[in-house]
Amino acid sequence: MISVIDYGMGNLQSVSNALNYLDIPFMITNNKEEIKKSKAILIPGVGAFYDAMKNMRDMGLDKLIKKESTKKPILGICLGMQILFEKGEEVKEIEGLGLIEGTVKKMEVDYKVPHIGWNNIKINNKSDILKDIDEDYVYFVHSYYAETLVEVVDAYCEYGINIPAIVSKGNIYGMQFHPEKSGVVGMRLLKNFWEVVK
């Protein structure tokens, strides 16, 4: 069972639809006991880093997720990926969950921001989550990106700069794009995460 964290910032319906389609057992929850009992944690997210972390702290979920990260796989999607990092600069600077080294910064590029639409990913490290995935197209919606260590970047996309698209560190995974909106490729990635969990 995967706990899909409800902290007031997630696109829960589209994530739920994708997990149902893949027959992956999950529950949408912010109940601490349910989260502790689950085999994995999925953090969705739409909105601003500052608001996300404020909600996490107010609900006491930040400390719980940090503790659970030593025991089970975690996947962050879009904003959910960004808050895995040490800090973010959106709205005003605030500490993230600190599970992966790096800072989430505003994209300063010559292209249109926010970065919205399909973009192909390029493989940097072939981790478990990239099983049967090549340089395929996935769907992005974001204005901020993670400035992080190259060794945690499993895949990136080019949009004026190299944007980390998939990151991992041990059992912690993140996807800057929306796998639930990325067709067959996105479904494959979610299935790969479930394979890691099982």
Short mmCIF file of C-alpha atoms in Angstrom, two decimals:
data_model
loop_
_atom_site.label_atom_id
_atom_site.label_comp_id
_atom_site.label_asym_id
_atom_site.label_seq_id
_atom_site.Cartn_x
_atom_site.Cartn_y
_atom_site.Cartn_z
CA MET A 1 0.00 0.00 0.00
CA ILE A 2 1.28 3.46 -0.96
CA SER A 3 0.35 6.48 1.13
CA VAL A 4 -0.45 9.39 -1.21
CA ILE A 5 0.09 12.38 1.03
CA ASP A 6 -2.78 14.85 1.28
CA TYR A 7 -1.22 18.09 2.50
CA GLY A 8 -3.47 20.50 0.63
CA MET A 9 -1.21 20.98 -2.41
CA GLY A 10 -1.59 17.87 -4.55
CA ASN A 11 -3.38 17.05 -7.77
CA LEU A 12 -4.85 14.03 -6.03
CA GLN A 13 -7.46 13.08 -8.63
CA SER A 14 -5.09 12.59 -11.57
CA VAL A 15 -2.60 10.67 -9.42
CA SER A 16 -5.43 8.51 -8.08
CA ASN A 17 -6.66 7.80 -11.61
CA ALA A 18 -3.19 6.67 -12.70
CA LEU A 19 -2.66 4.39 -9.69
CA ASN A 20 -6.13 2.89 -10.13
CA TYR A 21 -5.39 2.26 -13.81
CA LEU A 22 -2.20 0.42 -12.85
CA ASP A 23 -3.94 -1.55 -10.06
CA ILE A 24 -1.46 -0.17 -7.53
CA PRO A 25 -2.93 -0.22 -4.00
CA PHE A 26 -2.93 3.21 -2.36
CA MET A 27 -4.71 5.47 0.08
CA ILE A 28 -4.95 9.25 0.13
CA THR A 29 -4.09 10.24 3.67
CA ASN A 30 -2.44 12.63 6.09
CA ASN A 31 -3.01 10.26 9.02
CA LYS A 32 0.34 9.61 10.65
CA GLU A 33 -0.43 6.04 11.73
CA GLU A 34 -1.60 5.08 8.24
CA ILE A 35 1.54 6.62 6.74
CA LYS A 36 3.73 4.65 9.15
CA LYS A 37 2.00 1.38 8.20
CA SER A 38 2.28 1.91 4.42
CA LYS A 39 5.01 0.35 2.28
CA ALA A 40 5.84 3.61 0.46
CA ILE A 41 5.05 7.32 0.32
CA LEU A 42 4.04 9.34 -2.73
CA ILE A 43 4.11 13.16 -2.44
CA PRO A 44 2.17 14.86 -5.25
CA GLY A 45 2.13 18.62 -5.55
CA VAL A 46 0.84 21.65 -7.42
CA GLY A 47 1.63 25.18 -6.20
CA ALA A 48 4.44 26.99 -4.41
CA PHE A 49 7.33 25.49 -2.43
CA TYR A 50 6.84 27.88 0.51
CA ASP A 51 3.14 27.04 0.89
CA ALA A 52 3.84 23.31 0.58
CA MET A 53 6.43 23.31 3.35
CA LYS A 54 4.30 25.52 5.58
CA ASN A 55 1.42 23.04 5.22
CA MET A 56 3.77 20.11 5.85
CA ARG A 57 5.06 21.72 9.03
CA ASP A 58 1.63 22.77 10.28
CA MET A 59 0.44 19.17 9.91
CA GLY A 60 3.61 17.68 11.41
CA LEU A 61 4.21 15.70 8.24
CA ASP A 62 7.72 17.02 7.55
CA LYS A 63 9.29 15.28 10.55
CA LEU A 64 7.29 12.11 9.95
CA ILE A 65 8.33 11.85 6.30
CA LYS A 66 11.98 12.43 7.19
CA LYS A 67 11.77 9.60 9.74
CA GLU A 68 9.92 7.26 7.37
CA SER A 69 12.45 7.98 4.59
CA THR A 70 14.93 5.72 6.40
CA LYS A 71 12.49 2.80 6.16
CA LYS A 72 10.60 2.94 2.85
CA PRO A 73 10.68 4.29 -0.73
CA ILE A 74 9.43 7.82 -1.33
CA LEU A 75 8.40 9.38 -4.64
CA GLY A 76 7.86 13.12 -5.06
CA ILE A 77 6.03 14.44 -8.16
CA CYS A 78 6.48 18.00 -9.47
CA LEU A 79 6.25 20.25 -6.39
CA GLY A 80 6.43 17.03 -4.39
CA MET A 81 9.86 16.41 -5.91
CA GLN A 82 11.02 19.95 -5.23
CA ILE A 83 10.31 19.80 -1.50
CA LEU A 84 12.57 16.73 -1.25
CA PHE A 85 15.50 19.16 -1.52
CA GLU A 86 17.18 21.21 1.21
CA LYS A 87 15.56 24.55 0.45
CA GLY A 88 13.45 26.48 -2.01
CA GLU A 89 13.40 30.13 -3.07
CA GLU A 90 9.79 30.37 -4.30
CA VAL A 91 7.81 33.16 -2.54
CA LYS A 92 10.59 33.38 0.05
CA GLU A 93 13.34 31.05 1.13
CA ILE A 94 12.30 28.12 3.28
CA GLU A 95 13.85 24.79 4.22
CA GLY A 96 12.58 21.71 2.41
CA LEU A 97 12.58 18.11 3.63
CA GLY A 98 16.33 17.90 3.07
CA LEU A 99 16.30 14.33 1.74
CA ILE A 100 18.38 15.27 -1.33
CA GLU A 101 21.08 17.94 -1.53
CA GLY A 102 20.18 21.04 -3.53
CA THR A 103 18.18 24.25 -3.83
CA VAL A 104 15.04 24.88 -5.86
CA LYS A 105 15.46 28.08 -7.86
CA LYS A 106 13.57 30.18 -10.40
CA MET A 107 14.32 29.22 -14.00
CA GLU A 108 16.31 32.03 -15.65
CA VAL A 109 16.14 31.09 -19.33
CA ASP A 110 15.47 32.70 -22.70
CA TYR A 111 12.43 30.47 -23.17
CA LYS A 112 8.90 31.00 -21.91
CA VAL A 113 8.44 30.43 -18.17
CA PRO A 114 6.58 28.52 -16.84
CA HIS A 115 7.89 25.58 -18.78
CA ILE A 116 4.66 23.93 -19.93
CA GLY A 117 4.32 21.02 -22.30
CA TRP A 118 6.05 17.93 -23.63
CA ASN A 119 9.83 17.69 -23.51
CA ASN A 120 12.13 14.71 -24.00
CA ILE A 121 14.28 13.45 -21.17
CA LYS A 122 17.91 12.42 -21.53
CA ILE A 123 19.28 9.60 -19.38
CA ASN A 124 22.14 10.40 -17.02
CA ASN A 125 22.07 7.44 -14.59
CA LYS A 126 20.16 4.24 -15.36
CA SER A 127 18.43 3.70 -11.99
CA ASP A 128 15.71 1.16 -11.18
CA ILE A 129 12.99 3.69 -11.86
CA LEU A 130 14.18 4.04 -15.48
CA LYS A 131 13.71 0.39 -16.39
CA ASP A 132 12.51 0.16 -20.03
CA ILE A 133 12.61 3.97 -20.35
CA ASP A 134 14.56 5.67 -23.13
CA GLU A 135 14.82 9.33 -24.13
CA ASP A 136 11.05 9.69 -24.20
CA TYR A 137 8.73 12.68 -23.96
CA VAL A 138 6.98 13.60 -20.69
CA TYR A 139 4.74 16.48 -19.61
CA PHE A 140 6.11 19.40 -17.59
CA VAL A 141 4.44 22.33 -15.79
CA HIS A 142 6.87 24.35 -13.65
CA SER A 143 8.74 27.62 -13.18
CA TYR A 144 11.34 26.44 -10.67
CA TYR A 145 13.98 23.72 -10.93
CA ALA A 146 16.36 21.87 -8.65
CA GLU A 147 20.00 22.91 -8.67
CA THR A 148 21.62 19.77 -7.35
CA LEU A 149 24.49 17.29 -7.64
CA VAL A 150 24.90 15.59 -11.01
CA GLU A 151 25.15 12.18 -9.34
CA VAL A 152 21.53 12.32 -8.11
CA VAL A 153 20.19 13.26 -11.56
CA ASP A 154 18.94 10.12 -13.31
CA ALA A 155 17.44 12.04 -16.25
CA TYR A 156 17.26 15.66 -17.34
CA CYS A 157 15.62 17.76 -20.02
CA GLU A 158 17.04 20.71 -21.93
CA TYR A 159 15.13 23.98 -21.70
CA GLY A 160 17.79 26.66 -21.97
CA ILE A 161 19.49 24.89 -19.07
CA ASN A 162 19.68 21.26 -18.03
CA ILE A 163 16.70 20.68 -15.74
CA PRO A 164 16.76 17.62 -13.46
CA ALA A 165 13.71 15.63 -14.57
CA ILE A 166 14.20 12.45 -12.51
CA VAL A 167 16.34 12.34 -9.38
CA SER A 168 17.14 9.62 -6.89
CA LYS A 169 19.21 9.09 -3.79
CA GLY A 170 18.93 5.63 -2.29
CA ASN A 171 15.22 4.95 -1.79
CA ILE A 172 14.20 8.58 -2.45
CA TYR A 173 12.90 9.39 -5.96
CA GLY A 174 11.59 12.52 -7.62
CA MET A 175 10.04 13.46 -10.96
CA GLN A 176 9.83 17.13 -11.95
CA PHE A 177 7.21 16.36 -14.61
CA HIS A 178 3.79 14.78 -14.14
CA PRO A 179 4.00 11.03 -14.85
CA GLU A 180 0.22 10.76 -14.43
CA LYS A 181 -0.15 13.12 -17.42
CA SER A 182 2.68 11.62 -19.49
CA GLY A 183 0.90 8.77 -21.24
CA VAL A 184 2.48 5.34 -21.59
CA VAL A 185 5.90 6.56 -20.45
CA GLY A 186 4.50 8.05 -17.27
CA MET A 187 2.55 4.89 -16.49
CA ARG A 188 5.72 2.86 -16.96
CA LEU A 189 7.59 5.09 -14.51
CA LEU A 190 4.88 4.77 -11.87
CA LYS A 191 4.86 1.02 -12.38
CA ASN A 192 8.66 0.97 -11.99
CA PHE A 193 8.31 2.79 -8.66
CA TRP A 194 5.80 0.16 -7.53
CA GLU A 195 8.26 -2.57 -8.53
CA VAL A 196 10.85 -0.91 -6.29
CA VAL A 197 8.31 -0.84 -3.45
CA LYS A 198 7.33 -4.51 -3.81
#
